[in-house]
Amino acid sequence: MHPSTANGGAVPRKAGSRMRLRDVLGTGTLGFWARRTRTALSSVGIAIGIAAMVSVLGIAASSDAQLQADLDALGPDLLELSPSDSLTGDEVELPPASAAMIERIGPVRSAAAVSGVEATVRRSEFIPAGQTGGISVLAADGDVRGVLGITVADGKWLDAGTERLPNVLLGAVAAERLAVRSTAEAPQVYLSGVYFTVIGIADPVPLAPSIDRSAIIGEPIAEQLFGFERSPSRVFVRTGSHVPDDPELLDDVREIMAATVRPQAPAEVGVSRPSDLIAAREYTEAAFTGLLLGLGGVALLVGGVGIANVMVISVLERRAEIGLRRALGATRHHIAQQFLVESSLLAVLGGTGGVLIGSAITVFYARSQQWVTSVPTTALAGGIAAALAIGALAGIYPAIRASRTDPAQAVHPTV
């Protein structure tokens, strides 16, 4: 008598079979090699979703990195004063000596003013008078360049000699709209009946977009030709380096500036910090980033549904394989594990492709905009993790269905 039947005839239990990780991965990739075209097409949906999410996060991070670089270069200590609306509806004018008055405030390091000139800018006299391209004419004092940290892309800045002659310096946007790309051949633009020679083209000034859209001339020539009288439209102020670190002190300085320039009605003077406006724009762009991430998530979900559909079809097509494996000793757990791993690997394949595509899109776009390129490592790792999670969820139902396949029916030739 067999020892195991000596006491009551109990039949020995078969030791549970186990699969090593290498075997699990090996069986999970069987469908890859047998159906390569289907594998590639199934991964496309996941790749599109991951690429969309990675590129959106990467572009947003690059934009933020460039913003921080601009603020670090230009400084958060710049304030801008401008006339506001009066209570009576009359036009508010700042005193001609506004910049000098503000420089007397202790924490103020330097100040400079620009004033509007009653003149229009056209490429030539043959251009219709109304087609000015939204370009304004400004007369600037000599300190504007230093206060704003303006650099010249081509040519030179106005100095004590050139500002007395019909010379003009164009902002970056103004030069583009007037189709002036170089000062090498001394190009000219037409300012209300007089041709001015372009002696310089400024680089973009992110904290002072009004400069970008302006043609800047000297005050002496503006007085001579256009009857200019100084009435600052903008006053740019640099405070001490310690002020930005103390928000309360900065607010006090703002209030003092308005009262200093127009003590009888300080509310009629607007004081702003341009860096705050840029930060507000960044918050607005963040809302669009969230929307685009949502669209990327939808694409990722669609890709997951596609994988689930492909895996269900794969289970139906491979019933004979499943039945044969069950007949050879594979358990339901092994079958479920095989299809779950296959769907997960399929999603990871698409996710890897999506991360590479999204990173490439980010680099290309950032370089085209001349931004600092920044691709968050969390976006890369998160993309792969999201793909893996979607693949695992998409494979649960097909894996369960495959594990419940009856071996006898699966290998039956009529089924």
PDB file of C-alpha atoms in Angstrom, residues 143-400:
ATOM      1  CA  ASP A 143      18.975 107.012 -18.709  1.00  0.00           C
ATOM      2  CA  VAL A 144      16.254 104.774 -20.201  1.00  0.00           C
ATOM      3  CA  ARG A 145      18.725 102.299 -21.617  1.00  0.00           C
ATOM      4  CA  GLY A 146      20.489 101.825 -18.282  1.00  0.00           C
ATOM      5  CA  VAL A 147      17.307 101.604 -16.205  1.00  0.00           C
ATOM      6  CA  LEU A 148      15.703  98.993 -18.462  1.00  0.00           C
ATOM      7  CA  GLY A 149      18.957  97.220 -19.306  1.00  0.00           C
ATOM      8  CA  ILE A 150      18.250  97.522 -23.034  1.00  0.00           C
ATOM      9  CA  THR A 151      20.758  95.943 -25.393  1.00  0.00           C
ATOM     10  CA  VAL A 152      21.120  96.810 -29.064  1.00  0.00           C
ATOM     11  CA  ALA A 153      20.838  93.986 -31.569  1.00  0.00           C
ATOM     12  CA  ASP A 154      22.252  96.042 -34.425  1.00  0.00           C
ATOM     13  CA  GLY A 155      23.683  99.547 -34.694  1.00  0.00           C
ATOM     14  CA  LYS A 156      23.988 101.796 -31.661  1.00  0.00           C
ATOM     15  CA  TRP A 157      21.937 103.677 -29.078  1.00  0.00           C
ATOM     16  CA  LEU A 158      21.139 107.381 -29.260  1.00  0.00           C
ATOM     17  CA  ASP A 159      23.794 109.572 -27.633  1.00  0.00           C
ATOM     18  CA  ALA A 160      24.345 113.275 -27.015  1.00  0.00           C
ATOM     19  CA  GLY A 161      25.346 113.822 -30.637  1.00  0.00           C
ATOM     20  CA  THR A 162      22.896 111.624 -32.551  1.00  0.00           C
ATOM     21  CA  GLU A 163      19.804 112.604 -30.536  1.00  0.00           C
ATOM     22  CA  ARG A 164      19.968 116.150 -31.973  1.00  0.00           C
ATOM     23  CA  LEU A 165      19.732 114.859 -35.550  1.00  0.00           C
ATOM     24  CA  PRO A 166      16.908 113.010 -37.380  1.00  0.00           C
ATOM     25  CA  ASN A 167      18.016 109.624 -36.128  1.00  0.00           C
ATOM     26  CA  VAL A 168      15.778 106.923 -34.722  1.00  0.00           C
ATOM     27  CA  LEU A 169      16.195 103.691 -32.789  1.00  0.00           C
ATOM     28  CA  LEU A 170      13.558 101.019 -33.402  1.00  0.00           C
ATOM     29  CA  GLY A 171      12.206  98.561 -30.893  1.00  0.00           C
ATOM     30  CA  ALA A 172      12.291  94.868 -31.822  1.00  0.00           C
ATOM     31  CA  VAL A 173       8.619  94.690 -32.845  1.00  0.00           C
ATOM     32  CA  ALA A 174       8.706  98.050 -34.617  1.00  0.00           C
ATOM     33  CA  ALA A 175      11.712  97.009 -36.690  1.00  0.00           C
ATOM     34  CA  GLU A 176       9.968  93.797 -37.688  1.00  0.00           C
ATOM     35  CA  ARG A 177       6.778  95.602 -38.746  1.00  0.00           C
ATOM     36  CA  LEU A 178       8.751  98.180 -40.728  1.00  0.00           C
ATOM     37  CA  ALA A 179      10.852  95.432 -42.376  1.00  0.00           C
ATOM     38  CA  VAL A 180      14.096  96.946 -41.116  1.00  0.00           C
ATOM     39  CA  ARG A 181      16.530  94.134 -40.374  1.00  0.00           C
ATOM     40  CA  SER A 182      19.905  95.875 -40.435  1.00  0.00           C
ATOM     41  CA  THR A 183      21.427  99.331 -40.107  1.00  0.00           C
ATOM     42  CA  ALA A 184      24.329  98.540 -42.429  1.00  0.00           C
ATOM     43  CA  GLU A 185      22.896 100.561 -45.358  1.00  0.00           C
ATOM     44  CA  ALA A 186      21.470 103.372 -43.180  1.00  0.00           C
ATOM     45  CA  PRO A 187      17.780 102.635 -43.844  1.00  0.00           C
ATOM     46  CA  GLN A 188      15.264 105.407 -43.323  1.00  0.00           C
ATOM     47  CA  VAL A 189      11.713 105.583 -42.003  1.00  0.00           C
ATOM     48  CA  TYR A 190       9.170 108.349 -42.470  1.00  0.00           C
ATOM     49  CA  LEU A 191       8.068 110.269 -39.358  1.00  0.00           C
ATOM     50  CA  SER A 192       5.287 112.754 -40.111  1.00  0.00           C
ATOM     51  CA  GLY A 193       6.906 114.390 -43.117  1.00  0.00           C
ATOM     52  CA  VAL A 194      10.568 113.838 -42.243  1.00  0.00           C
ATOM     53  CA  TYR A 195      12.827 110.916 -43.097  1.00  0.00           C
ATOM     54  CA  PHE A 196      14.791 109.624 -40.081  1.00  0.00           C
ATOM     55  CA  THR A 197      17.841 107.398 -40.370  1.00  0.00           C
ATOM     56  CA  VAL A 198      17.663 104.143 -38.391  1.00  0.00           C
ATOM     57  CA  ILE A 199      20.870 103.975 -36.363  1.00  0.00           C
ATOM     58  CA  GLY A 200      19.912 101.076 -34.074  1.00  0.00           C
ATOM     59  CA  ILE A 201      17.572  98.144 -33.509  1.00  0.00           C
ATOM     60  CA  ALA A 202      16.963  97.138 -29.894  1.00  0.00           C
ATOM     61  CA  ASP A 203      16.678  93.623 -28.555  1.00  0.00           C
ATOM     62  CA  PRO A 204      13.280  92.657 -27.079  1.00  0.00           C
ATOM     63  CA  VAL A 205      12.588  94.118 -23.642  1.00  0.00           C
ATOM     64  CA  PRO A 206      10.250  91.622 -21.887  1.00  0.00           C
ATOM     65  CA  LEU A 207       9.521  93.937 -18.955  1.00  0.00           C
ATOM     66  CA  ALA A 208       8.720  96.948 -21.154  1.00  0.00           C
ATOM     67  CA  PRO A 209       6.756  95.840 -24.242  1.00  0.00           C
ATOM     68  CA  SER A 210       5.908  99.479 -25.006  1.00  0.00           C
ATOM     69  CA  ILE A 211       9.569  99.976 -25.946  1.00  0.00           C
ATOM     70  CA  ASP A 212       9.426  97.041 -28.365  1.00  0.00           C
ATOM     71  CA  ARG A 213       6.577  98.678 -30.317  1.00  0.00           C
ATOM     72  CA  SER A 214       8.128 102.151 -30.465  1.00  0.00           C
ATOM     73  CA  ALA A 215      10.395 104.338 -32.558  1.00  0.00           C
ATOM     74  CA  ILE A 216      12.646 106.228 -30.144  1.00  0.00           C
ATOM     75  CA  ILE A 217      14.075 109.644 -30.993  1.00  0.00           C
ATOM     76  CA  GLY A 218      15.959 112.255 -28.999  1.00  0.00           C
ATOM     77  CA  GLU A 219      14.155 115.018 -27.125  1.00  0.00           C
ATOM     78  CA  PRO A 220      16.059 117.862 -28.890  1.00  0.00           C
ATOM     79  CA  ILE A 221      15.023 116.773 -32.396  1.00  0.00           C
ATOM     80  CA  ALA A 222      11.483 116.078 -31.177  1.00  0.00           C
ATOM     81  CA  GLU A 223      11.243 119.663 -29.890  1.00  0.00           C
ATOM     82  CA  GLN A 224      12.671 121.061 -33.123  1.00  0.00           C
ATOM     83  CA  LEU A 225      10.470 119.163 -35.597  1.00  0.00           C
ATOM     84  CA  PHE A 226       7.292 118.210 -33.773  1.00  0.00           C
ATOM     85  CA  GLY A 227       6.847 120.889 -31.105  1.00  0.00           C
ATOM     86  CA  PHE A 228       7.478 118.301 -28.394  1.00  0.00           C
ATOM     87  CA  GLU A 229       6.866 119.235 -24.755  1.00  0.00           C
ATOM     88  CA  ARG A 230       7.979 116.754 -22.145  1.00  0.00           C
ATOM     89  CA  SER A 231       5.064 115.007 -20.467  1.00  0.00           C
ATOM     90  CA  PRO A 232       6.164 111.512 -19.409  1.00  0.00           C
ATOM     91  CA  SER A 233       3.907 108.702 -20.529  1.00  0.00           C
ATOM     92  CA  ARG A 234       6.030 106.147 -18.679  1.00  0.00           C
ATOM     93  CA  VAL A 235       8.561 106.469 -15.879  1.00  0.00           C
ATOM     94  CA  PHE A 236      10.738 103.425 -15.239  1.00  0.00           C
ATOM     95  CA  VAL A 237      12.261 103.117 -11.786  1.00  0.00           C
ATOM     96  CA  ARG A 238      14.941 100.845 -10.366  1.00  0.00           C
ATOM     97  CA  THR A 239      14.801 100.397  -6.629  1.00  0.00           C
ATOM     98  CA  GLY A 240      17.592  99.231  -4.331  1.00  0.00           C
ATOM     99  CA  SER A 241      18.543  95.560  -4.546  1.00  0.00           C
ATOM    100  CA  HIS A 242      17.214  94.910  -1.030  1.00  0.00           C
ATOM    101  CA  VAL A 243      13.683  96.121  -1.760  1.00  0.00           C
ATOM    102  CA  PRO A 244      12.311  93.112  -3.736  1.00  0.00           C
ATOM    103  CA  ASP A 245      13.031  90.863  -0.767  1.00  0.00           C
ATOM    104  CA  ASP A 246      10.737  92.986   1.419  1.00  0.00           C
ATOM    105  CA  PRO A 247       7.191  93.118  -0.039  1.00  0.00           C
ATOM    106  CA  GLU A 248       5.969  95.552   2.617  1.00  0.00           C
ATOM    107  CA  LEU A 249       8.779  98.008   1.906  1.00  0.00           C
ATOM    108  CA  LEU A 250       8.159  97.708  -1.823  1.00  0.00           C
ATOM    109  CA  ASP A 251       4.480  98.580  -1.315  1.00  0.00           C
ATOM    110  CA  ASP A 252       5.491 101.614   0.732  1.00  0.00           C
ATOM    111  CA  VAL A 253       7.817 102.741  -2.036  1.00  0.00           C
ATOM    112  CA  ARG A 254       5.000 102.404  -4.567  1.00  0.00           C
ATOM    113  CA  GLU A 255       2.726 104.633  -2.524  1.00  0.00           C
ATOM    114  CA  ILE A 256       5.450 107.218  -1.976  1.00  0.00           C
ATOM    115  CA  MET A 257       6.198 107.342  -5.703  1.00  0.00           C
ATOM    116  CA  ALA A 258       2.624 108.182  -6.646  1.00  0.00           C
ATOM    117  CA  ALA A 259       2.373 110.854  -3.952  1.00  0.00           C
ATOM    118  CA  THR A 260       5.764 112.285  -4.892  1.00  0.00           C
ATOM    119  CA  VAL A 261       4.899 112.735  -8.551  1.00  0.00           C
ATOM    120  CA  ARG A 262       1.340 113.974  -8.058  1.00  0.00           C
ATOM    121  CA  PRO A 263       0.781 114.881  -4.392  1.00  0.00           C
ATOM    122  CA  GLN A 264      -2.590 116.532  -5.055  1.00  0.00           C
ATOM    123  CA  ALA A 265      -4.025 113.348  -6.588  1.00  0.00           C
ATOM    124  CA  PRO A 266      -1.819 110.251  -6.103  1.00  0.00           C
ATOM    125  CA  ALA A 267      -4.705 107.996  -7.170  1.00  0.00           C
ATOM    126  CA  GLU A 268      -4.320 109.390 -10.683  1.00  0.00           C
ATOM    127  CA  VAL A 269      -0.895 107.770 -11.025  1.00  0.00           C
ATOM    128  CA  GLY A 270      -0.658 104.074 -11.734  1.00  0.00           C
ATOM    129  CA  VAL A 271       2.314 102.170 -10.313  1.00  0.00           C
ATOM    130  CA  SER A 272       2.979  98.585 -11.322  1.00  0.00           C
ATOM    131  CA  ARG A 273       5.759  96.048 -11.274  1.00  0.00           C
ATOM    132  CA  PRO A 274       6.173  94.560 -14.784  1.00  0.00           C
ATOM    133  CA  SER A 275       7.436  91.260 -13.384  1.00  0.00           C
ATOM    134  CA  ASP A 276       4.048  90.822 -11.663  1.00  0.00           C
ATOM    135  CA  LEU A 277       2.336  91.157 -15.039  1.00  0.00           C
ATOM    136  CA  ILE A 278       4.564  88.458 -16.503  1.00  0.00           C
ATOM    137  CA  ALA A 279       3.821  86.196 -13.540  1.00  0.00           C
ATOM    138  CA  ALA A 280       0.085  86.787 -14.053  1.00  0.00           C
ATOM    139  CA  ARG A 281       0.463  85.796 -17.680  1.00  0.00           C
ATOM    140  CA  GLU A 282       2.223  82.635 -16.542  1.00  0.00           C
ATOM    141  CA  TYR A 283      -0.722  81.742 -14.287  1.00  0.00           C
ATOM    142  CA  THR A 284      -3.068  82.226 -17.243  1.00  0.00           C
ATOM    143  CA  GLU A 285      -0.959  79.942 -19.384  1.00  0.00           C
ATOM    144  CA  ALA A 286      -1.076  77.352 -16.591  1.00  0.00           C
ATOM    145  CA  ALA A 287      -4.851  77.060 -17.102  1.00  0.00           C
ATOM    146  CA  PHE A 288      -4.310  76.207 -20.760  1.00  0.00           C
ATOM    147  CA  THR A 289      -1.636  73.720 -19.717  1.00  0.00           C
ATOM    148  CA  GLY A 290      -4.198  71.945 -17.535  1.00  0.00           C
ATOM    149  CA  LEU A 291      -6.648  71.844 -20.442  1.00  0.00           C
ATOM    150  CA  LEU A 292      -4.052  70.347 -22.779  1.00  0.00           C
ATOM    151  CA  LEU A 293      -3.092  67.793 -20.147  1.00  0.00           C
ATOM    152  CA  GLY A 294      -6.750  66.807 -19.949  1.00  0.00           C
ATOM    153  CA  LEU A 295      -6.832  66.268 -23.704  1.00  0.00           C
ATOM    154  CA  GLY A 296      -3.671  64.185 -23.439  1.00  0.00           C
ATOM    155  CA  GLY A 297      -5.340  62.131 -20.710  1.00  0.00           C
ATOM    156  CA  VAL A 298      -8.323  61.499 -22.978  1.00  0.00           C
ATOM    157  CA  ALA A 299      -5.979  60.300 -25.733  1.00  0.00           C
ATOM    158  CA  LEU A 300      -4.273  58.037 -23.188  1.00  0.00           C
ATOM    159  CA  LEU A 301      -7.623  56.608 -22.096  1.00  0.00           C
ATOM    160  CA  VAL A 302      -8.576  55.931 -25.712  1.00  0.00           C
ATOM    161  CA  GLY A 303      -5.269  54.153 -26.151  1.00  0.00           C
ATOM    162  CA  GLY A 304      -6.011  52.009 -23.109  1.00  0.00           C
ATOM    163  CA  VAL A 305      -9.414  51.038 -24.512  1.00  0.00           C
ATOM    164  CA  GLY A 306      -7.697  50.107 -27.768  1.00  0.00           C
ATOM    165  CA  ILE A 307      -5.283  47.829 -25.926  1.00  0.00           C
ATOM    166  CA  ALA A 308      -8.155  46.174 -24.044  1.00  0.00           C
ATOM    167  CA  ASN A 309      -9.964  45.574 -27.333  1.00  0.00           C
ATOM    168  CA  VAL A 310      -6.887  44.089 -28.962  1.00  0.00           C
ATOM    169  CA  MET A 311      -6.259  41.817 -25.975  1.00  0.00           C
ATOM    170  CA  VAL A 312      -9.845  40.518 -25.993  1.00  0.00           C
ATOM    171  CA  ILE A 313      -9.501  39.671 -29.678  1.00  0.00           C
ATOM    172  CA  SER A 314      -6.148  38.053 -28.924  1.00  0.00           C
ATOM    173  CA  VAL A 315      -7.778  35.832 -26.280  1.00  0.00           C
ATOM    174  CA  LEU A 316     -10.395  34.644 -28.781  1.00  0.00           C
ATOM    175  CA  GLU A 317      -7.784  33.952 -31.445  1.00  0.00           C
ATOM    176  CA  ARG A 318      -5.475  32.085 -29.088  1.00  0.00           C
ATOM    177  CA  ARG A 319      -7.966  29.800 -27.399  1.00  0.00           C
ATOM    178  CA  ALA A 320      -6.193  26.738 -28.786  1.00  0.00           C
ATOM    179  CA  GLU A 321      -2.886  27.978 -27.345  1.00  0.00           C
ATOM    180  CA  ILE A 322      -4.548  28.616 -23.978  1.00  0.00           C
ATOM    181  CA  GLY A 323      -6.164  25.176 -23.952  1.00  0.00           C
ATOM    182  CA  LEU A 324      -2.867  23.483 -24.829  1.00  0.00           C
ATOM    183  CA  ARG A 325      -1.029  25.319 -22.071  1.00  0.00           C
ATOM    184  CA  ARG A 326      -3.720  24.379 -19.568  1.00  0.00           C
ATOM    185  CA  ALA A 327      -3.511  20.754 -20.676  1.00  0.00           C
ATOM    186  CA  LEU A 328       0.243  20.809 -20.143  1.00  0.00           C
ATOM    187  CA  GLY A 329      -0.175  21.975 -16.555  1.00  0.00           C
ATOM    188  CA  ALA A 330      -0.484  25.774 -16.666  1.00  0.00           C
ATOM    189  CA  THR A 331      -2.850  27.097 -14.025  1.00  0.00           C
ATOM    190  CA  ARG A 332      -5.452  29.830 -14.423  1.00  0.00           C
ATOM    191  CA  HIS A 333      -3.102  32.132 -12.587  1.00  0.00           C
ATOM    192  CA  HIS A 334      -0.377  31.492 -15.158  1.00  0.00           C
ATOM    193  CA  ILE A 335      -2.718  32.245 -18.067  1.00  0.00           C
ATOM    194  CA  ALA A 336      -4.000  35.448 -16.444  1.00  0.00           C
ATOM    195  CA  GLN A 337      -0.449  36.476 -15.661  1.00  0.00           C
ATOM    196  CA  GLN A 338       0.623  35.932 -19.267  1.00  0.00           C
ATOM    197  CA  PHE A 339      -2.042  38.209 -20.762  1.00  0.00           C
ATOM    198  CA  LEU A 340      -1.724  40.836 -18.022  1.00  0.00           C
ATOM    199  CA  VAL A 341       2.029  41.077 -18.607  1.00  0.00           C
ATOM    200  CA  GLU A 342       1.468  41.212 -22.362  1.00  0.00           C
ATOM    201  CA  SER A 343      -0.948  44.161 -22.116  1.00  0.00           C
ATOM    202  CA  SER A 344       1.363  45.966 -19.665  1.00  0.00           C
ATOM    203  CA  LEU A 345       4.402  45.525 -21.894  1.00  0.00           C
ATOM    204  CA  LEU A 346       2.351  46.686 -24.873  1.00  0.00           C
ATOM    205  CA  ALA A 347       1.474  49.902 -23.031  1.00  0.00           C
ATOM    206  CA  VAL A 348       5.058  50.420 -21.805  1.00  0.00           C
ATOM    207  CA  LEU A 349       6.247  50.086 -25.407  1.00  0.00           C
ATOM    208  CA  GLY A 350       3.833  52.831 -26.452  1.00  0.00           C
ATOM    209  CA  GLY A 351       4.686  54.909 -23.389  1.00  0.00           C
ATOM    210  CA  THR A 352       8.408  54.766 -24.133  1.00  0.00           C
ATOM    211  CA  GLY A 353       7.771  55.882 -27.690  1.00  0.00           C
ATOM    212  CA  GLY A 354       5.492  58.653 -26.415  1.00  0.00           C
ATOM    213  CA  VAL A 355       8.129  59.922 -23.971  1.00  0.00           C
ATOM    214  CA  LEU A 356      10.726  60.074 -26.741  1.00  0.00           C
ATOM    215  CA  ILE A 357       8.343  61.850 -29.121  1.00  0.00           C
ATOM    216  CA  GLY A 358       7.166  64.281 -26.432  1.00  0.00           C
ATOM    217  CA  SER A 359      10.743  65.118 -25.445  1.00  0.00           C
ATOM    218  CA  ALA A 360      11.685  65.716 -29.080  1.00  0.00           C
ATOM    219  CA  ILE A 361       8.694  68.041 -29.536  1.00  0.00           C
ATOM    220  CA  THR A 362       9.683  69.976 -26.411  1.00  0.00           C
ATOM    221  CA  VAL A 363      13.292  70.420 -27.527  1.00  0.00           C
ATOM    222  CA  PHE A 364      12.262  71.470 -31.043  1.00  0.00           C
ATOM    223  CA  TYR A 365       9.676  73.997 -29.839  1.00  0.00           C
ATOM    224  CA  ALA A 366      11.903  75.472 -27.111  1.00  0.00           C
ATOM    225  CA  ARG A 367      14.763  75.967 -29.549  1.00  0.00           C
ATOM    226  CA  SER A 368      12.461  77.517 -32.145  1.00  0.00           C
ATOM    227  CA  GLN A 369      11.365  80.050 -29.498  1.00  0.00           C
ATOM    228  CA  GLN A 370      14.943  80.493 -28.235  1.00  0.00           C
ATOM    229  CA  TRP A 371      13.892  79.334 -24.786  1.00  0.00           C
ATOM    230  CA  VAL A 372      15.787  77.462 -22.131  1.00  0.00           C
ATOM    231  CA  THR A 373      14.997  73.782 -22.764  1.00  0.00           C
ATOM    232  CA  SER A 374      13.587  71.982 -19.744  1.00  0.00           C
ATOM    233  CA  VAL A 375      12.018  68.522 -19.746  1.00  0.00           C
ATOM    234  CA  PRO A 376      10.991  67.525 -16.176  1.00  0.00           C
ATOM    235  CA  THR A 377      12.231  64.103 -15.148  1.00  0.00           C
ATOM    236  CA  THR A 378       8.920  63.641 -13.348  1.00  0.00           C
ATOM    237  CA  ALA A 379       7.157  63.942 -16.702  1.00  0.00           C
ATOM    238  CA  LEU A 380       9.387  61.260 -18.199  1.00  0.00           C
ATOM    239  CA  ALA A 381       8.999  58.849 -15.301  1.00  0.00           C
ATOM    240  CA  GLY A 382       5.314  59.742 -14.923  1.00  0.00           C
ATOM    241  CA  GLY A 383       4.713  59.022 -18.601  1.00  0.00           C
ATOM    242  CA  ILE A 384       6.097  55.503 -18.324  1.00  0.00           C
ATOM    243  CA  ALA A 385       4.255  54.906 -15.048  1.00  0.00           C
ATOM    244  CA  ALA A 386       0.960  56.164 -16.498  1.00  0.00           C
ATOM    245  CA  ALA A 387       1.360  53.918 -19.533  1.00  0.00           C
ATOM    246  CA  LEU A 388       2.084  50.931 -17.297  1.00  0.00           C
ATOM    247  CA  ALA A 389      -0.954  51.651 -15.144  1.00  0.00           C
ATOM    248  CA  ILE A 390      -3.238  52.026 -18.176  1.00  0.00           C
ATOM    249  CA  GLY A 391      -1.871  48.826 -19.687  1.00  0.00           C
ATOM    250  CA  ALA A 392      -2.392  46.876 -16.471  1.00  0.00           C
ATOM    251  CA  LEU A 393      -5.974  48.118 -16.107  1.00  0.00           C
ATOM    252  CA  ALA A 394      -6.707  47.427 -19.763  1.00  0.00           C
ATOM    253  CA  GLY A 395      -5.414  43.885 -19.423  1.00  0.00           C
ATOM    254  CA  ILE A 396      -7.405  42.849 -16.340  1.00  0.00           C
ATOM    255  CA  TYR A 397     -10.602  41.811 -18.133  1.00  0.00           C
ATOM    256  CA  PRO A 398      -8.857  39.991 -21.034  1.00  0.00           C
ATOM    257  CA  ALA A 399      -6.609  38.203 -18.523  1.00  0.00           C
ATOM    258  CA  ILE A 400      -9.581  37.059 -16.446  1.00  0.00           C
TER     259      ILE A 400
END
